[in-house]
mmCIF file of C-alpha atoms in Angstrom:
data_model
loop_
_atom_site.group_PDB
_atom_site.id
_atom_site.type_symbol
_atom_site.label_atom_id
_atom_site.label_comp_id
_atom_site.label_asym_id
_atom_site.label_seq_id
_atom_site.Cartn_x
_atom_site.Cartn_y
_atom_site.Cartn_z
ATOM 1 C CA MET N 1 -43.921 -38.790 -22.968
ATOM 2 C CA SER N 2 -40.292 -39.795 -22.655
ATOM 3 C CA LEU N 3 -38.586 -41.072 -25.765
ATOM 4 C CA PRO N 4 -34.882 -41.776 -26.034
ATOM 5 C CA THR N 5 -33.142 -39.015 -27.912
ATOM 6 C CA ILE N 6 -30.685 -39.452 -30.753
ATOM 7 C CA GLU N 7 -27.797 -37.031 -30.766
ATOM 8 C CA ALA N 8 -27.534 -34.987 -33.940
ATOM 9 C CA ASP N 9 -25.375 -36.893 -36.381
ATOM 10 C CA VAL N 10 -22.887 -34.200 -37.363
ATOM 11 C CA GLN N 11 -21.819 -35.121 -40.853
ATOM 12 C CA VAL N 12 -20.343 -33.167 -43.726
ATOM 13 C CA LEU N 13 -22.355 -33.632 -46.897
ATOM 14 C CA PRO N 14 -20.452 -35.222 -49.777
ATOM 15 C CA ALA N 15 -18.619 -32.939 -52.192
ATOM 16 C CA ASP N 16 -21.104 -33.581 -54.998
ATOM 17 C CA HIS N 17 -24.166 -32.750 -52.898
ATOM 18 C CA PRO N 18 -25.925 -29.672 -54.413
ATOM 19 C CA LEU N 19 -25.458 -27.716 -51.186
ATOM 20 C CA GLN N 20 -21.806 -28.630 -50.777
ATOM 21 C CA SER N 21 -20.938 -28.072 -54.450
ATOM 22 C CA GLY N 22 -22.617 -24.654 -54.442
ATOM 23 C CA ARG N 23 -25.348 -25.508 -56.953
ATOM 24 C CA THR N 24 -28.194 -24.709 -54.550
ATOM 25 C CA SER N 25 -26.569 -23.174 -51.461
ATOM 26 C CA ALA N 26 -27.041 -19.625 -52.796
ATOM 27 C CA SER N 27 -30.491 -20.291 -54.261
ATOM 28 C CA PRO N 28 -33.346 -17.982 -53.222
ATOM 29 C CA LEU N 29 -35.108 -20.855 -51.461
ATOM 30 C CA VAL N 30 -32.186 -22.025 -49.337
ATOM 31 C CA THR N 31 -30.997 -18.544 -48.363
ATOM 32 C CA THR N 32 -34.551 -17.517 -47.492
ATOM 33 C CA TYR N 33 -34.978 -20.618 -45.338
ATOM 34 C CA GLN N 34 -31.820 -19.507 -43.550
ATOM 35 C CA GLY N 35 -33.304 -16.116 -42.741
ATOM 36 C CA THR N 36 -31.965 -13.907 -45.533
ATOM 37 C CA ARG N 37 -34.626 -11.874 -47.302
ATOM 38 C CA GLY N 38 -33.924 -11.396 -51.002
ATOM 39 C CA ALA N 39 -35.323 -8.928 -53.522
ATOM 40 C CA VAL N 40 -38.010 -11.379 -54.640
ATOM 41 C CA THR N 41 -39.900 -13.856 -52.460
ATOM 42 C CA PRO N 42 -39.286 -17.445 -53.613
ATOM 43 C CA ILE N 43 -42.355 -19.565 -54.281
ATOM 44 C CA TRP N 44 -43.285 -23.220 -54.542
ATOM 45 C CA MET N 45 -46.562 -24.947 -53.681
ATOM 46 C CA MET N 46 -47.410 -28.052 -51.716
ATOM 47 C CA ARG N 47 -48.940 -30.675 -54.019
ATOM 48 C CA GLN N 48 -47.648 -28.728 -57.016
ATOM 49 C CA ALA N 49 -46.967 -32.132 -58.570
ATOM 50 C CA GLY N 50 -49.991 -34.311 -59.068
ATOM 51 C CA ARG N 51 -53.593 -34.356 -60.156
ATOM 52 C CA SER N 52 -53.833 -30.726 -61.274
ATOM 53 C CA LEU N 53 -51.391 -31.424 -64.124
ATOM 54 C CA PRO N 54 -52.550 -33.184 -67.299
ATOM 55 C CA GLU N 55 -49.056 -34.563 -67.856
ATOM 56 C CA TYR N 56 -49.220 -36.197 -64.435
ATOM 57 C CA ARG N 57 -52.586 -37.787 -65.134
ATOM 58 C CA ALA N 58 -51.326 -39.116 -68.457
ATOM 59 C CA LEU N 59 -48.196 -40.579 -66.865
ATOM 60 C CA ARG N 60 -50.099 -42.245 -64.022
ATOM 61 C CA VAL N 61 -52.599 -44.134 -66.210
ATOM 62 C CA GLY N 62 -52.605 -47.760 -65.085
ATOM 63 C CA THR N 63 -50.119 -47.203 -62.239
ATOM 64 C CA ASP N 64 -51.046 -47.448 -58.573
ATOM 65 C CA MET N 65 -50.132 -44.414 -56.442
ATOM 66 C CA LEU N 66 -47.681 -46.235 -54.187
ATOM 67 C CA ASP N 67 -46.165 -48.022 -57.173
ATOM 68 C CA ALA N 68 -45.591 -44.607 -58.763
ATOM 69 C CA CYS N 69 -43.887 -43.395 -55.581
ATOM 70 C CA LEU N 70 -41.537 -46.390 -55.612
ATOM 71 C CA ASP N 71 -40.665 -46.238 -59.323
ATOM 72 C CA PRO N 72 -37.565 -43.977 -59.308
ATOM 73 C CA ALA N 73 -37.933 -42.780 -62.892
ATOM 74 C CA MET N 74 -41.641 -42.057 -62.519
ATOM 75 C CA ALA N 75 -41.308 -40.352 -59.132
ATOM 76 C CA SER N 76 -38.522 -38.196 -60.517
ATOM 77 C CA GLU N 77 -40.480 -37.229 -63.626
ATOM 78 C CA ILE N 78 -43.544 -36.310 -61.559
ATOM 79 C CA THR N 79 -41.391 -34.173 -59.249
ATOM 80 C CA LEU N 80 -39.923 -32.332 -62.241
ATOM 81 C CA GLN N 81 -43.198 -31.660 -64.061
ATOM 82 C CA PRO N 82 -44.325 -28.575 -62.091
ATOM 83 C CA VAL N 83 -40.812 -27.115 -62.059
ATOM 84 C CA ARG N 84 -40.752 -27.207 -65.855
ATOM 85 C CA ARG N 85 -44.322 -25.953 -66.254
ATOM 86 C CA HIS N 86 -44.559 -23.285 -63.548
ATOM 87 C CA GLY N 87 -40.987 -22.111 -62.989
ATOM 88 C CA VAL N 88 -41.251 -22.532 -59.213
ATOM 89 C CA ASP N 89 -38.169 -22.020 -57.046
ATOM 90 C CA ALA N 90 -38.040 -25.600 -55.749
ATOM 91 C CA GLY N 91 -39.144 -29.117 -56.462
ATOM 92 C CA ILE N 92 -40.865 -31.068 -53.695
ATOM 93 C CA PHE N 93 -40.107 -34.765 -53.807
ATOM 94 C CA PHE N 94 -43.116 -36.705 -55.078
ATOM 95 C CA SER N 95 -44.063 -39.275 -52.497
ATOM 96 C CA ASP N 96 -46.701 -40.077 -49.909
ATOM 97 C CA ILE N 97 -46.484 -39.988 -46.137
ATOM 98 C CA VAL N 98 -47.268 -43.723 -45.894
ATOM 99 C CA VAL N 99 -44.387 -44.784 -48.176
ATOM 100 C CA PRO N 100 -42.023 -45.527 -45.258
ATOM 101 C CA ILE N 101 -44.781 -47.586 -43.627
ATOM 102 C CA LYS N 102 -45.034 -49.675 -46.789
ATOM 103 C CA LEU N 103 -41.257 -49.965 -47.108
ATOM 104 C CA ALA N 104 -41.130 -51.300 -43.560
ATOM 105 C CA GLY N 105 -43.459 -54.111 -44.634
ATOM 106 C CA VAL N 106 -46.825 -52.938 -43.274
ATOM 107 C CA ASP N 107 -49.859 -53.669 -45.435
ATOM 108 C CA VAL N 108 -51.118 -50.300 -46.701
ATOM 109 C CA SER N 109 -52.747 -49.095 -49.898
ATOM 110 C CA ILE N 110 -54.053 -45.783 -51.194
ATOM 111 C CA VAL N 111 -57.685 -45.963 -52.268
ATOM 112 C CA ALA N 112 -58.829 -43.369 -54.809
ATOM 113 C CA GLY N 113 -61.174 -40.853 -53.230
ATOM 114 C CA LYS N 114 -60.398 -42.054 -49.717
ATOM 115 C CA GLY N 115 -56.675 -42.058 -49.042
ATOM 116 C CA PRO N 116 -54.416 -44.483 -47.162
ATOM 117 C CA VAL N 117 -56.127 -47.641 -45.921
ATOM 118 C CA LEU N 118 -54.578 -50.184 -43.545
ATOM 119 C CA PRO N 119 -56.593 -53.417 -43.279
ATOM 120 C CA HIS N 120 -55.009 -54.299 -39.933
ATOM 121 C CA PRO N 121 -55.143 -51.278 -37.603
ATOM 122 C CA VAL N 122 -52.604 -51.060 -34.785
ATOM 123 C CA ARG N 123 -54.643 -50.983 -31.572
ATOM 124 C CA THR N 124 -52.812 -53.020 -28.912
ATOM 125 C CA ALA N 125 -49.393 -53.440 -27.367
ATOM 126 C CA ALA N 126 -49.048 -56.718 -29.287
ATOM 127 C CA ASP N 127 -49.842 -54.902 -32.527
ATOM 128 C CA VAL N 128 -47.107 -52.355 -31.850
ATOM 129 C CA ALA N 129 -44.616 -55.044 -30.893
ATOM 130 C CA ALA N 130 -45.326 -56.825 -34.187
ATOM 131 C CA LEU N 131 -44.496 -53.774 -36.326
ATOM 132 C CA PRO N 132 -41.471 -54.645 -38.466
ATOM 133 C CA ASP N 133 -38.200 -52.760 -38.341
ATOM 134 C CA LEU N 134 -37.379 -50.727 -41.425
ATOM 135 C CA ASP N 135 -34.400 -52.157 -43.265
ATOM 136 C CA GLU N 136 -32.820 -48.977 -44.575
ATOM 137 C CA ALA N 137 -31.732 -50.888 -47.679
ATOM 138 C CA ALA N 138 -35.423 -50.741 -48.624
ATOM 139 C CA LEU N 139 -35.009 -46.982 -49.088
ATOM 140 C CA ALA N 140 -32.866 -47.507 -52.200
ATOM 141 C CA PRO N 141 -35.686 -46.565 -54.647
ATOM 142 C CA ILE N 142 -36.124 -43.290 -52.749
ATOM 143 C CA SER N 143 -32.438 -42.446 -52.906
ATOM 144 C CA GLU N 144 -32.356 -43.319 -56.603
ATOM 145 C CA ALA N 145 -35.380 -41.149 -57.385
ATOM 146 C CA VAL N 146 -33.864 -38.201 -55.523
ATOM 147 C CA ALA N 147 -30.530 -38.585 -57.302
ATOM 148 C CA LEU N 148 -32.244 -38.660 -60.709
ATOM 149 C CA THR N 149 -34.282 -35.574 -59.819
ATOM 150 C CA VAL N 150 -31.379 -33.568 -58.449
ATOM 151 C CA ALA N 151 -29.334 -34.289 -61.564
ATOM 152 C CA ALA N 152 -32.141 -32.866 -63.709
ATOM 153 C CA LEU N 153 -32.908 -29.850 -61.516
ATOM 154 C CA GLY N 154 -29.517 -28.182 -61.868
ATOM 155 C CA ASP N 155 -29.371 -25.207 -59.515
ATOM 156 C CA THR N 156 -33.041 -25.506 -58.485
ATOM 157 C CA PRO N 157 -33.206 -27.111 -55.029
ATOM 158 C CA LEU N 158 -35.194 -30.208 -54.158
ATOM 159 C CA ILE N 159 -37.091 -30.367 -50.872
ATOM 160 C CA GLY N 160 -37.286 -33.713 -49.105
ATOM 161 C CA PHE N 161 -40.657 -34.697 -47.683
ATOM 162 C CA ALA N 162 -41.928 -36.907 -44.873
ATOM 163 C CA GLY N 163 -45.019 -37.306 -42.719
ATOM 164 C CA ALA N 164 -44.692 -36.525 -39.013
ATOM 165 C CA PRO N 165 -44.897 -39.342 -36.438
ATOM 166 C CA PHE N 166 -48.346 -38.361 -35.138
ATOM 167 C CA THR N 167 -49.936 -38.338 -38.570
ATOM 168 C CA LEU N 168 -48.443 -41.752 -39.381
ATOM 169 C CA ALA N 169 -49.583 -43.085 -36.008
ATOM 170 C CA ALA N 170 -53.085 -41.729 -36.562
ATOM 171 C CA TYR N 171 -53.396 -43.633 -39.849
ATOM 172 C CA LEU N 172 -52.043 -46.801 -38.260
ATOM 173 C CA VAL N 173 -54.461 -46.714 -35.322
ATOM 174 C CA GLU N 174 -57.510 -45.541 -37.259
ATOM 175 C CA GLY N 175 -56.853 -47.854 -40.208
ATOM 176 C CA GLY N 176 -57.376 -44.921 -42.575
ATOM 177 C CA PRO N 177 -58.456 -41.285 -42.672
ATOM 178 C CA SER N 178 -60.533 -39.965 -39.792
ATOM 179 C CA LYS N 179 -62.320 -36.705 -39.013
ATOM 180 C CA ASP N 180 -61.361 -36.574 -35.332
ATOM 181 C CA HIS N 181 -58.684 -39.297 -34.867
ATOM 182 C CA ILE N 182 -60.532 -40.437 -31.786
ATOM 183 C CA ALA N 183 -59.015 -43.927 -31.728
ATOM 184 C CA ALA N 184 -55.479 -42.536 -31.855
ATOM 185 C CA ARG N 185 -56.198 -39.907 -29.230
ATOM 186 C CA THR N 186 -57.848 -42.519 -27.038
ATOM 187 C CA MET N 187 -54.775 -44.763 -27.170
ATOM 188 C CA MET N 188 -52.637 -41.739 -26.312
ATOM 189 C CA HIS N 189 -54.422 -41.364 -22.970
ATOM 190 C CA SER N 190 -55.699 -44.846 -22.153
ATOM 191 C CA ASP N 191 -52.537 -46.808 -22.966
ATOM 192 C CA PRO N 192 -49.629 -44.340 -22.862
ATOM 193 C CA GLU N 193 -46.957 -47.041 -22.908
ATOM 194 C CA THR N 194 -48.314 -48.548 -26.121
ATOM 195 C CA TRP N 195 -48.699 -45.070 -27.581
ATOM 196 C CA GLN N 196 -45.082 -44.279 -26.780
ATOM 197 C CA GLY N 197 -43.937 -47.461 -28.467
ATOM 198 C CA LEU N 198 -45.951 -46.631 -31.576
ATOM 199 C CA MET N 199 -44.606 -43.082 -31.721
ATOM 200 C CA ARG N 200 -41.053 -44.371 -31.341
ATOM 201 C CA TRP N 201 -41.637 -46.667 -34.324
ATOM 202 C CA THR N 202 -43.148 -43.965 -36.540
ATOM 203 C CA ALA N 203 -40.412 -41.491 -35.576
ATOM 204 C CA THR N 204 -37.740 -44.016 -36.496
ATOM 205 C CA ILE N 205 -39.073 -44.884 -39.933
ATOM 206 C CA THR N 206 -40.004 -41.351 -41.003
ATOM 207 C CA GLY N 207 -36.658 -39.988 -39.783
ATOM 208 C CA ALA N 208 -34.847 -42.585 -41.872
ATOM 209 C CA PHE N 209 -37.058 -41.797 -44.878
ATOM 210 C CA LEU N 210 -36.260 -38.082 -44.657
ATOM 211 C CA ARG N 211 -32.563 -38.636 -44.104
ATOM 212 C CA ALA N 212 -32.316 -40.871 -47.176
ATOM 213 C CA GLN N 213 -33.656 -38.029 -49.318
ATOM 214 C CA LEU N 214 -31.230 -35.479 -47.891
ATOM 215 C CA MET N 215 -28.198 -37.714 -48.236
ATOM 216 C CA ALA N 216 -29.178 -38.419 -51.855
ATOM 217 C CA GLY N 217 -29.191 -34.709 -52.720
ATOM 218 C CA ALA N 218 -32.247 -32.868 -51.361
ATOM 219 C CA SER N 219 -31.345 -29.344 -50.211
ATOM 220 C CA ALA N 220 -34.023 -28.924 -47.524
ATOM 221 C CA ALA N 221 -36.427 -31.069 -45.538
ATOM 222 C CA GLN N 222 -40.106 -30.644 -44.740
ATOM 223 C CA LEU N 223 -41.913 -32.590 -42.019
ATOM 224 C CA PHE N 224 -45.662 -32.570 -42.664
ATOM 225 C CA ASP N 225 -48.088 -33.162 -39.783
ATOM 226 C CA SER N 226 -51.485 -33.436 -41.483
ATOM 227 C CA TRP N 227 -53.484 -34.234 -38.363
ATOM 228 C CA ALA N 228 -51.699 -32.401 -35.524
ATOM 229 C CA GLY N 229 -54.430 -29.767 -35.567
ATOM 230 C CA ALA N 230 -56.692 -32.292 -33.836
ATOM 231 C CA LEU N 231 -54.544 -32.015 -30.707
ATOM 232 C CA SER N 232 -54.534 -29.621 -27.786
ATOM 233 C CA LEU N 233 -51.288 -27.813 -27.073
ATOM 234 C CA ALA N 234 -50.857 -29.859 -23.894
ATOM 235 C CA ASP N 235 -51.303 -33.173 -25.704
ATOM 236 C CA TYR N 236 -49.029 -32.143 -28.554
ATOM 237 C CA THR N 237 -46.275 -30.998 -26.207
ATOM 238 C CA ALA N 238 -46.403 -34.029 -23.927
ATOM 239 C CA LYS N 239 -47.448 -36.859 -26.239
ATOM 240 C CA VAL N 240 -46.277 -35.929 -29.737
ATOM 241 C CA ALA N 241 -43.490 -33.342 -29.784
ATOM 242 C CA PRO N 242 -40.816 -35.730 -28.401
ATOM 243 C CA ALA N 243 -41.442 -38.122 -31.303
ATOM 244 C CA SER N 244 -41.224 -35.332 -33.887
ATOM 245 C CA ALA N 245 -37.971 -34.198 -32.285
ATOM 246 C CA LEU N 246 -36.700 -37.776 -32.465
ATOM 247 C CA ALA N 247 -37.556 -37.987 -36.173
ATOM 248 C CA LEU N 248 -35.870 -34.665 -36.957
ATOM 249 C CA SER N 249 -32.775 -35.623 -34.998
ATOM 250 C CA ARG N 250 -31.951 -37.927 -37.934
ATOM 251 C CA VAL N 251 -31.513 -34.902 -40.223
ATOM 252 C CA HIS N 252 -29.900 -32.417 -37.852
ATOM 253 C CA GLY N 253 -26.203 -31.778 -38.200
ATOM 254 C CA LEU N 254 -25.893 -32.401 -41.947
ATOM 255 C CA GLN N 255 -23.302 -29.722 -42.682
ATOM 256 C CA TYR N 256 -21.991 -27.957 -45.753
ATOM 257 C CA THR N 257 -19.865 -24.918 -46.506
ATOM 258 C CA ALA N 258 -21.871 -21.977 -47.854
ATOM 259 C CA PRO N 259 -20.543 -19.519 -50.473
ATOM 260 C CA ASP N 260 -19.683 -17.079 -47.658
ATOM 261 C CA ALA N 261 -17.450 -19.834 -46.164
ATOM 262 C CA ALA N 262 -19.796 -20.280 -43.203
ATOM 263 C CA THR N 263 -20.628 -23.794 -42.040
ATOM 264 C CA ARG N 264 -24.368 -24.339 -42.300
ATOM 265 C CA THR N 265 -26.796 -27.211 -41.894
ATOM 266 C CA VAL N 266 -29.598 -28.401 -44.148
ATOM 267 C CA PRO N 267 -32.696 -26.273 -43.375
ATOM 268 C CA ILE N 268 -35.737 -27.994 -41.885
ATOM 269 C CA VAL N 269 -39.353 -26.875 -42.378
ATOM 270 C CA HIS N 270 -42.223 -28.035 -40.164
ATOM 271 C CA PHE N 271 -45.820 -27.696 -41.349
ATOM 272 C CA GLY N 272 -49.150 -28.749 -39.884
ATOM 273 C CA VAL N 273 -52.791 -28.267 -40.772
ATOM 274 C CA GLY N 274 -54.890 -26.318 -38.278
ATOM 275 C CA THR N 275 -51.893 -25.834 -36.010
ATOM 276 C CA GLY N 276 -51.956 -22.100 -35.308
ATOM 277 C CA GLU N 277 -52.075 -22.792 -31.567
ATOM 278 C CA LEU N 278 -49.144 -25.202 -31.820
ATOM 279 C CA LEU N 279 -46.670 -23.085 -33.791
ATOM 280 C CA GLY N 280 -44.246 -22.475 -30.952
ATOM 281 C CA ALA N 281 -44.233 -26.094 -29.830
ATOM 282 C CA MET N 282 -43.803 -27.323 -33.401
ATOM 283 C CA HIS N 283 -40.880 -24.986 -33.920
ATOM 284 C CA ASP N 284 -39.257 -26.161 -30.714
ATOM 285 C CA VAL N 285 -38.941 -29.763 -31.939
ATOM 286 C CA GLY N 286 -36.027 -28.688 -34.111
ATOM 287 C CA ALA N 287 -37.378 -26.776 -37.113
ATOM 288 C CA ASP N 288 -35.647 -23.815 -38.757
ATOM 289 C CA VAL N 289 -38.701 -22.647 -40.707
ATOM 290 C CA MET N 290 -42.389 -22.833 -39.825
ATOM 291 C CA GLY N 291 -45.001 -23.529 -42.480
ATOM 292 C CA VAL N 292 -48.287 -21.770 -41.742
ATOM 293 C CA ASP N 293 -51.686 -22.879 -42.991
ATOM 294 C CA TYR N 294 -54.317 -20.496 -44.368
ATOM 295 C CA ARG N 295 -56.231 -20.132 -41.084
ATOM 296 C CA ILE N 296 -53.846 -17.668 -39.446
ATOM 297 C CA PRO N 297 -52.289 -14.529 -41.002
ATOM 298 C CA LEU N 298 -48.533 -14.608 -41.381
ATOM 299 C CA ASP N 299 -47.981 -11.469 -39.317
ATOM 300 C CA GLU N 300 -49.865 -13.069 -36.415
ATOM 301 C CA ALA N 301 -47.927 -16.311 -36.872
ATOM 302 C CA SER N 302 -44.687 -14.360 -36.742
ATOM 303 C CA ARG N 303 -45.821 -12.585 -33.576
ATOM 304 C CA ARG N 304 -46.570 -15.932 -31.931
ATOM 305 C CA LEU N 305 -43.084 -17.123 -32.860
ATOM 306 C CA GLY N 306 -41.392 -14.048 -31.440
ATOM 307 C CA GLY N 307 -40.652 -12.432 -34.798
ATOM 308 C CA THR N 308 -37.473 -14.471 -35.238
ATOM 309 C CA VAL N 309 -38.492 -17.480 -37.330
ATOM 310 C CA PRO N 310 -38.536 -17.644 -41.168
ATOM 311 C CA LEU N 311 -42.028 -18.515 -42.417
ATOM 312 C CA GLN N 312 -43.517 -20.428 -45.320
ATOM 313 C CA GLY N 313 -47.076 -19.949 -46.567
ATOM 314 C CA ASN N 314 -49.917 -19.213 -46.790
ATOM 315 C CA ILE N 315 -52.181 -18.492 -49.794
ATOM 316 C CA ASP N 316 -55.623 -19.958 -49.207
ATOM 317 C CA PRO N 317 -56.073 -22.671 -51.879
ATOM 318 C CA ALA N 318 -59.697 -21.578 -52.299
ATOM 319 C CA PHE N 319 -58.483 -18.353 -53.926
ATOM 320 C CA LEU N 320 -56.923 -20.280 -56.823
ATOM 321 C CA ALA N 321 -60.386 -20.575 -58.376
ATOM 322 C CA ALA N 322 -61.324 -16.938 -57.707
ATOM 323 C CA PRO N 323 -61.224 -14.188 -60.364
ATOM 324 C CA TRP N 324 -57.676 -12.976 -60.980
ATOM 325 C CA PRO N 325 -58.084 -9.542 -59.299
ATOM 326 C CA VAL N 326 -59.289 -11.304 -56.126
ATOM 327 C CA LEU N 327 -56.411 -13.787 -56.189
ATOM 328 C CA GLU N 328 -53.894 -11.044 -56.971
ATOM 329 C CA ALA N 329 -55.024 -8.947 -54.010
ATOM 330 C CA HIS N 330 -54.820 -11.995 -51.738
ATOM 331 C CA VAL N 331 -51.294 -12.842 -52.901
ATOM 332 C CA LEU N 332 -50.137 -9.273 -52.284
ATOM 333 C CA ASP N 333 -51.716 -9.330 -48.827
ATOM 334 C CA VAL N 334 -49.903 -12.564 -47.959
ATOM 335 C CA LEU N 335 -46.617 -11.110 -49.214
ATOM 336 C CA ASP N 336 -47.180 -7.973 -47.168
ATOM 337 C CA ARG N 337 -47.954 -9.901 -43.981
ATOM 338 C CA GLY N 338 -44.956 -12.147 -44.621
ATOM 339 C CA ARG N 339 -42.679 -9.131 -44.202
ATOM 340 C CA ALA N 340 -43.312 -9.386 -40.456
ATOM 341 C CA ALA N 341 -41.006 -12.418 -40.436
ATOM 342 C CA PRO N 342 -37.235 -12.324 -40.959
ATOM 343 C CA SER N 343 -37.785 -13.997 -44.329
ATOM 344 C CA HIS N 344 -40.645 -15.648 -46.180
ATOM 345 C CA VAL N 345 -41.145 -18.381 -48.780
ATOM 346 C CA LEU N 346 -44.513 -18.020 -50.491
ATOM 347 C CA ASN N 347 -46.581 -21.187 -50.577
ATOM 348 C CA LEU N 348 -50.147 -22.303 -50.141
ATOM 349 C CA GLY N 349 -51.673 -22.737 -46.719
ATOM 350 C CA HIS N 350 -52.168 -26.393 -47.674
ATOM 351 C CA GLY N 351 -52.003 -28.110 -51.088
ATOM 352 C CA VAL N 352 -53.037 -27.417 -54.682
ATOM 353 C CA PRO N 353 -56.624 -28.678 -55.140
ATOM 354 C CA PRO N 354 -56.818 -31.361 -57.847
ATOM 355 C CA ASP N 355 -59.216 -29.338 -60.033
ATOM 356 C CA THR N 356 -56.997 -26.231 -60.102
ATOM 357 C CA ASP N 357 -56.293 -24.797 -63.549
ATOM 358 C CA PRO N 358 -52.490 -25.135 -63.990
ATOM 359 C CA VAL N 359 -52.470 -21.853 -65.899
ATOM 360 C CA VAL N 360 -53.424 -20.108 -62.664
ATOM 361 C CA ILE N 361 -50.459 -21.584 -60.817
ATOM 362 C CA THR N 362 -48.081 -20.490 -63.561
ATOM 363 C CA ARG N 363 -49.580 -16.997 -63.488
ATOM 364 C CA VAL N 364 -49.199 -16.712 -59.717
ATOM 365 C CA VAL N 365 -45.549 -17.771 -59.895
ATOM 366 C CA SER N 366 -44.836 -15.275 -62.666
ATOM 367 C CA PHE N 367 -46.681 -12.530 -60.784
ATOM 368 C CA VAL N 368 -44.699 -13.131 -57.623
ATOM 369 C CA HIS N 369 -41.383 -13.207 -59.461
ATOM 370 C CA ASP N 370 -42.098 -10.111 -61.558
ATOM 371 C CA VAL N 371 -44.855 -7.768 -60.445
ATOM 372 C CA ALA N 372 -44.812 -8.623 -56.739
ATOM 373 C CA GLY N 373 -41.029 -8.380 -56.736
ATOM 374 C CA ASP N 374 -41.287 -4.910 -58.239
ATOM 375 C CA ALA N 375 -43.891 -4.010 -55.634
ATOM 376 C CA ALA N 376 -41.558 -5.139 -52.866
ATOM 377 C CA ALA N 377 -38.786 -2.985 -54.276
ATOM 378 C CA ARG N 378 -41.122 -0.020 -54.481
ATOM 379 C CA GLY N 379 -42.146 -0.656 -50.895
ATOM 380 C CA SER N 380 -38.497 -0.526 -49.862
ATOM 381 C CA ASP N 381 -38.098 2.769 -51.706
ATOM 382 C CA ALA N 382 -41.137 4.147 -49.914
ATOM 383 C CA ASP N 383 -39.688 3.089 -46.563
ATOM 384 C CA ALA N 384 -36.544 4.994 -47.479
ATOM 385 C CA GLY N 385 -38.541 8.139 -48.063
ATOM 386 C CA THR N 386 -38.922 8.031 -51.839
ATOM 387 C CA SER N 387 -42.234 8.110 -53.607
ATOM 388 C CA ALA N 388 -43.722 4.813 -54.654
ATOM 389 C CA THR N 389 -46.467 3.704 -56.955
ATOM 390 C CA THR N 390 -48.972 1.320 -55.432
ATOM 391 C CA SER N 391 -49.113 -2.226 -56.711
ATOM 392 C CA ALA N 392 -52.714 -1.653 -57.802
ATOM 393 C CA GLU N 393 -51.519 1.001 -60.252
ATOM 394 C CA THR N 394 -48.901 -1.154 -61.896
ATOM 395 C CA SER N 395 -50.013 -4.773 -61.621
ATOM 396 C CA THR N 396 -51.366 -6.594 -64.615
ATOM 397 C CA SER N 397 -54.722 -8.331 -64.719
#
C-alpha cells in the first residue's frame, strides 16, 4: 500500500497550551509517556467516562450519544466526571471514533446495544469517490469542548482520542460492527486501489480530528484501533500501517519547551485490541507509547518491543468484578510486569465495562497511588540490598 506521506508539521505550541505553560509538562502522565519512571505509576482507564457512572447516566437522559459528543459543555462535563470522582492522573476526551465521520457529512448513528450504524456502506470505488471532504471548520465543537475541559482540569493532563483509519474503514465498509470484518478485508485484497482511497480518506479525517484536540489543549494523543486484531501482521504492515502513519503525521512535530529546557513533542499512544502480534508494526507507524491489551503480559510486550518503549496497560477488565484480594493481586502483578518497560502508565487492557461499580475504580486508583506506590519503593529498597516487607503484608483489603 502506497499512500502519500505528509511531512511532520513542526510547530511550537501556543504559550497558553498546558504543555508550553508548564501546567502539565511535568505531570506524572506526560513524563511517564516520555520514558521517565516516577515513584508512583500514573493511572487512568479507557472508558473511565461513561455508562459506569451514575452522574453520566443522569446527564445523558434524552440526549443521543453523538449529540452528546458534539455538545461542548456536555462533552467537557462527561470528560471531567471520572477525574473528579476517581482522582485519575488524566482525563480522556469524551468522544466516539465515528465523530469525524459524522462531521465530514456521512450518515452515521450510534444504536444502543449495537454501536455505530451506517445505512449506506462504502463498498465500491464510486462510494469512496463520493465521500465528502472534512471541512476543518466543522471541528469547532471539538476544539471548544477541549478548551473548556483543559481550563477545568488545571494541572491534570487531557488525552486526545481518535479511532485509527482501519477501524473507521471497517465500520464504513461493513455498515456497522462485525465479528470478522470480512467485507473490509475482502475489499483490501480484491480491490486494493479502492481500499487505498478509503484508507487515505479515513487517515485524513481522523488525523485532523486528533490534531484539533491537541491544538486546543490536549497534552497527549491516543490512536485507538479497535479492530486491527482481525488482521495478520503482513496485511497490517502492507495495507493498514501506511494509513495510520499518515494520520499520526498530522500530530507529529507539535513542540513545547519542558521544565528542563529541552524541546519535546506531544506524546502519542497507539492501542489496539488483540494486537499482541502487531505491537512492533503499530509502534513503527509513529507512536511513542504502546498500549497493550489484557491478552499479553506487559513483560512479554516489552520484550517484543525491544525493551525500549514506554507501555500503557493492562488490567483485565474482568477482574474489576472479582473479590478485592483477587483484583489487588492482579494489579500488583501488572505493576510488577510493567517494570520490564522503561516506564509504565497503568490502565485497563480495554475499557471499563458499563456495569462496573465505580467504587471499585476509585479504590484501584487509590491503591495504586498509595499502597502500590509504597510497594514499588520497598521493591527499590530491596534491589539496593535493604530488607523489604512484601506487599501482601502491608496492603489493605
